[in-house]
């Protein structure tokens, strides 16, 4: 795997801590102090993951996240001083892969970074083997790619895992808790609303609103 971890953080002490721990684990690190600088750095270096603070001078982390998502599927781990549901959901809606709240343990942050990279395309993770398809939506678990009607669709690693879990059980109602187990594997058990947010994002990206059906009071199911 090539590329650095881009750390976007305006507070020097936190940036130094995050950089030190990531470097100790062998990661190359690029530091940006603002969202604007982060977007510049991203076009300058190959970046394999972004650690993104929300409270930044200039454009905030949510806006950086949205702008990154409009041009790349690079995994994003949000750092935030705020720990309420609205912010967490806003981060996921903006396209982040995971979320860590300040004050955080640097070890935990590095563990989350590694977990995201294991799931990311080319990161070495496999969610089962072989392709899955329902209708014209096709998912290849080996290459972690998705096409709709033969056209590639870019998903975040979490959206990919969620779609893989759903497509592996066509016609079966999967509860939100079960989907958290399958696609989140026990990490970031942030509540079932997280599943709803990601299903909504998947529906939007796939353009097949009938594919994933909401089963009232029960969960979701893929309509085969
Ligand atoms: Ca900050």
Coordinates of C-alpha atoms and ligand atoms in Angstrom, one line a residue:
X1 CA 0.0 0.0 0.0
X2 CA 1.4 3.4 -1.0
X3 CA 0.6 6.8 0.2
X4 CA 0.7 8.9 3.4
X5 CA -1.9 9.5 6.0
X6 CA -3.1 13.1 5.8
X7 CA -3.6 14.6 9.2
X8 CA -5.8 17.7 9.1
X9 CA -5.6 19.4 12.5
X10 CA -5.0 23.0 13.5
X11 CA -3.9 22.3 17.0
X12 CA -0.1 21.7 17.0
X13 CA -0.1 19.5 20.2
X14 CA -2.7 17.2 18.9
X15 CA -1.2 17.0 15.4
X16 CA 2.2 16.2 17.0
X17 CA 0.7 13.4 19.1
X18 CA -1.2 11.9 16.2
X19 CA 1.8 12.1 13.9
X20 CA 4.2 10.6 16.4
X21 CA 1.9 7.5 17.0
X22 CA 1.2 7.0 13.3
X23 CA 4.9 7.3 12.4
X24 CA 5.8 4.8 15.2
X25 CA 3.6 2.4 13.4
X26 CA 5.4 2.9 10.1
X27 CA 2.9 5.3 8.4
X28 CA 4.1 8.2 6.4
X29 CA 2.3 11.4 7.6
X30 CA 1.5 14.7 5.9
X31 CA 0.1 17.4 8.1
X32 CA -2.3 20.1 7.0
X33 CA -3.4 22.9 9.4
X34 CA -6.6 23.8 7.5
X35 CA -9.2 22.4 5.2
X36 CA -8.0 24.5 2.3
X37 CA -4.4 23.2 2.9
X38 CA -5.7 19.6 3.1
X39 CA -7.3 19.8 -0.3
X40 CA -4.1 21.2 -1.8
X41 CA -2.0 18.5 -0.1
X42 CA -4.4 15.8 -1.4
X43 CA -3.7 16.8 -5.0
X44 CA 0.1 16.9 -4.3
X45 CA 0.6 13.5 -2.5
X46 CA -0.8 10.0 -2.8
X47 CA -3.0 9.8 0.3
X48 CA -4.3 6.5 1.7
X49 CA -6.4 7.8 4.5
X50 CA -7.4 11.2 6.0
X51 CA -7.6 11.9 9.7
X52 CA -9.8 15.0 9.8
X53 CA -10.5 17.4 12.6
X54 CA -14.0 19.1 12.5
X55 CA -13.2 22.4 14.2
X56 CA -10.8 24.0 11.7
X57 CA -10.1 27.6 10.7
X58 CA -11.7 28.4 7.4
X59 CA -13.9 25.7 6.0
X60 CA -14.8 23.1 8.7
X61 CA -14.2 19.4 8.7
X62 CA -17.7 18.5 7.4
X63 CA -17.2 20.7 4.4
X64 CA -13.7 19.2 3.8
X65 CA -15.3 15.8 4.0
X66 CA -18.0 16.6 1.5
X67 CA -15.4 18.1 -0.9
X68 CA -13.1 15.1 -0.6
X69 CA -16.0 12.7 -1.2
X70 CA -17.0 14.6 -4.4
X71 CA -13.7 13.7 -5.9
X72 CA -12.3 10.6 -4.1
X73 CA -13.2 7.5 -2.2
X74 CA -10.2 7.9 0.2
X75 CA -11.1 6.7 3.7
X76 CA -11.8 9.5 6.2
X77 CA -11.6 9.2 10.0
X78 CA -13.2 12.2 11.7
X79 CA -11.8 13.7 14.9
X80 CA -14.2 15.8 16.9
X81 CA -14.4 17.6 20.2
X82 CA -18.1 17.2 20.0
X83 CA -19.9 14.0 21.0
X84 CA -23.5 14.4 20.2
X85 CA -25.6 12.3 17.9
X86 CA -26.1 15.2 15.4
X87 CA -22.4 15.7 14.8
X88 CA -21.8 12.0 14.5
X89 CA -24.5 11.5 12.0
X90 CA -23.5 14.7 10.2
X91 CA -20.0 13.2 9.8
X92 CA -21.3 10.0 8.4
X93 CA -23.7 11.8 6.1
X94 CA -20.7 13.9 4.8
X95 CA -19.1 10.5 3.9
X96 CA -16.7 9.7 6.8
X97 CA -15.8 6.1 7.4
X98 CA -15.5 6.4 11.2
X99 CA -15.4 8.8 14.0
X100 CA -13.2 9.4 17.1
X101 CA -14.1 11.8 19.9
X102 CA -11.6 14.0 21.7
X103 CA -10.0 13.4 24.0
X104 CA -9.0 10.2 22.4
X105 CA -6.3 7.6 23.1
X106 CA -3.6 7.8 20.3
X107 CA -3.4 4.0 20.4
X108 CA -7.1 3.7 19.8
X109 CA -6.8 6.2 16.9
X110 CA -4.0 4.1 15.3
X111 CA -6.1 1.0 15.8
X112 CA -9.1 2.6 14.0
X113 CA -6.8 3.8 11.2
X114 CA -5.6 0.2 10.7
X115 CA -9.1 -1.2 10.9
X116 CA -10.3 1.2 8.2
X117 CA -7.3 0.4 6.0
X118 CA -8.0 -3.3 6.3
X119 CA -11.5 -2.8 4.9
X120 CA -10.4 -0.3 2.2
X121 CA -10.0 -1.4 -1.4
X122 CA -6.6 -3.0 -1.7
X123 CA -6.2 -3.0 2.1
X124 CA -6.3 -6.7 2.4
X125 CA -9.7 -7.3 3.9
X126 CA -12.1 -9.8 2.3
X127 CA -15.7 -10.0 3.2
X128 CA -16.2 -13.6 2.0
X129 CA -15.2 -14.5 -1.5
X130 CA -16.5 -14.2 -5.0
X131 CA -19.0 -11.9 -6.7
X132 CA -22.6 -11.1 -5.6
X133 CA -25.3 -9.8 -7.9
X134 CA -28.9 -8.8 -7.6
X135 CA -30.5 -7.5 -10.8
X136 CA -28.0 -5.3 -12.5
X137 CA -26.2 -4.4 -9.2
X138 CA -22.9 -6.4 -9.1
X139 CA -20.4 -6.5 -6.3
X140 CA -17.0 -8.1 -6.5
X141 CA -15.6 -8.9 -3.1
X142 CA -12.1 -9.8 -4.4
X143 CA -11.6 -6.4 -6.0
X144 CA -14.1 -4.5 -3.8
X145 CA -15.8 -2.9 -6.8
X146 CA -19.4 -2.3 -7.5
X147 CA -21.1 -1.8 -10.8
X148 CA -24.7 -0.8 -11.7
X149 CA -25.8 -1.7 -15.2
X150 CA -22.1 -2.3 -15.9
X151 CA -21.1 1.2 -14.7
X152 CA -18.7 1.5 -11.8
X153 CA -20.1 3.1 -8.6
X154 CA -17.7 4.5 -6.0
X155 CA -18.6 3.6 -2.5
X156 CA -16.9 4.2 0.8
X157 CA -15.5 1.0 2.4
X158 CA -18.3 1.0 5.0
X159 CA -21.0 1.4 2.3
X160 CA -19.3 -1.5 0.4
X161 CA -19.4 -3.8 3.4
X162 CA -23.0 -2.9 4.1
X163 CA -24.0 -3.6 0.5
X164 CA -22.0 -6.9 0.6
X165 CA -23.9 -7.9 3.7
X166 CA -27.3 -7.1 2.1
X167 CA -26.5 -8.7 -1.3
X168 CA -25.3 -11.9 0.5
X169 CA -28.8 -12.4 2.0
X170 CA -31.3 -11.7 -0.8
X171 CA -34.9 -11.9 0.4
X172 CA -33.8 -12.1 4.0
X173 CA -34.8 -9.4 6.5
X174 CA -31.7 -8.2 8.3
X175 CA -32.2 -6.2 11.5
X176 CA -30.2 -3.0 12.0
X177 CA -28.3 -4.8 14.8
X178 CA -27.4 -7.7 12.5
X179 CA -26.2 -5.3 9.8
X180 CA -24.0 -3.5 12.4
X181 CA -22.5 -6.9 13.2
X182 CA -22.0 -7.8 9.6
X183 CA -20.8 -4.5 8.2
X184 CA -19.2 -2.9 11.2
X185 CA -17.9 -6.0 12.8
X186 CA -18.3 -4.6 16.3
X187 CA -16.3 -1.4 15.6
X188 CA -18.0 1.9 16.2
X189 CA -21.2 0.6 17.6
X190 CA -22.7 4.0 17.2
X191 CA -26.3 3.0 17.2
X192 CA -28.8 1.8 14.6
X193 CA -29.4 5.2 13.1
X194 CA -25.9 4.8 11.6
X195 CA -27.3 1.9 9.5
X196 CA -30.2 4.1 8.3
X197 CA -27.8 6.8 7.2
X198 CA -25.6 4.4 5.3
X199 CA -28.6 2.7 3.6
X200 CA -29.8 6.1 2.5
X201 CA -26.4 6.9 1.0
X202 CA -26.3 3.5 -0.7
X203 CA -29.7 4.0 -2.3
X204 CA -28.6 7.4 -3.5
X205 CA -25.4 6.2 -5.0
X206 CA -26.8 3.0 -6.6
X207 CA -29.8 4.8 -8.1
X208 CA -31.9 1.6 -7.5
X209 CA -34.3 2.7 -4.8
X210 CA -36.3 -0.5 -5.0
X211 CA -33.3 -2.7 -4.3
X212 CA -33.1 -2.3 -0.6
X213 CA -36.5 -2.4 1.0
X214 CA -37.3 -1.0 4.5
X215 CA -39.2 -3.6 6.5
X216 CA -41.0 -1.5 9.1
X217 CA -40.0 -2.3 12.6
X218 CA -37.7 -5.1 11.5
X219 CA -34.8 -3.8 9.3
X220 CA -33.8 -4.0 5.7
X221 CA -34.0 -6.6 2.9
X222 CA -32.7 -6.8 -0.6
X223 CA -35.5 -7.6 -3.0
X224 CA -34.2 -10.4 -5.3
Ligands
LIG1 CA1 -9.4 22.0 15.9

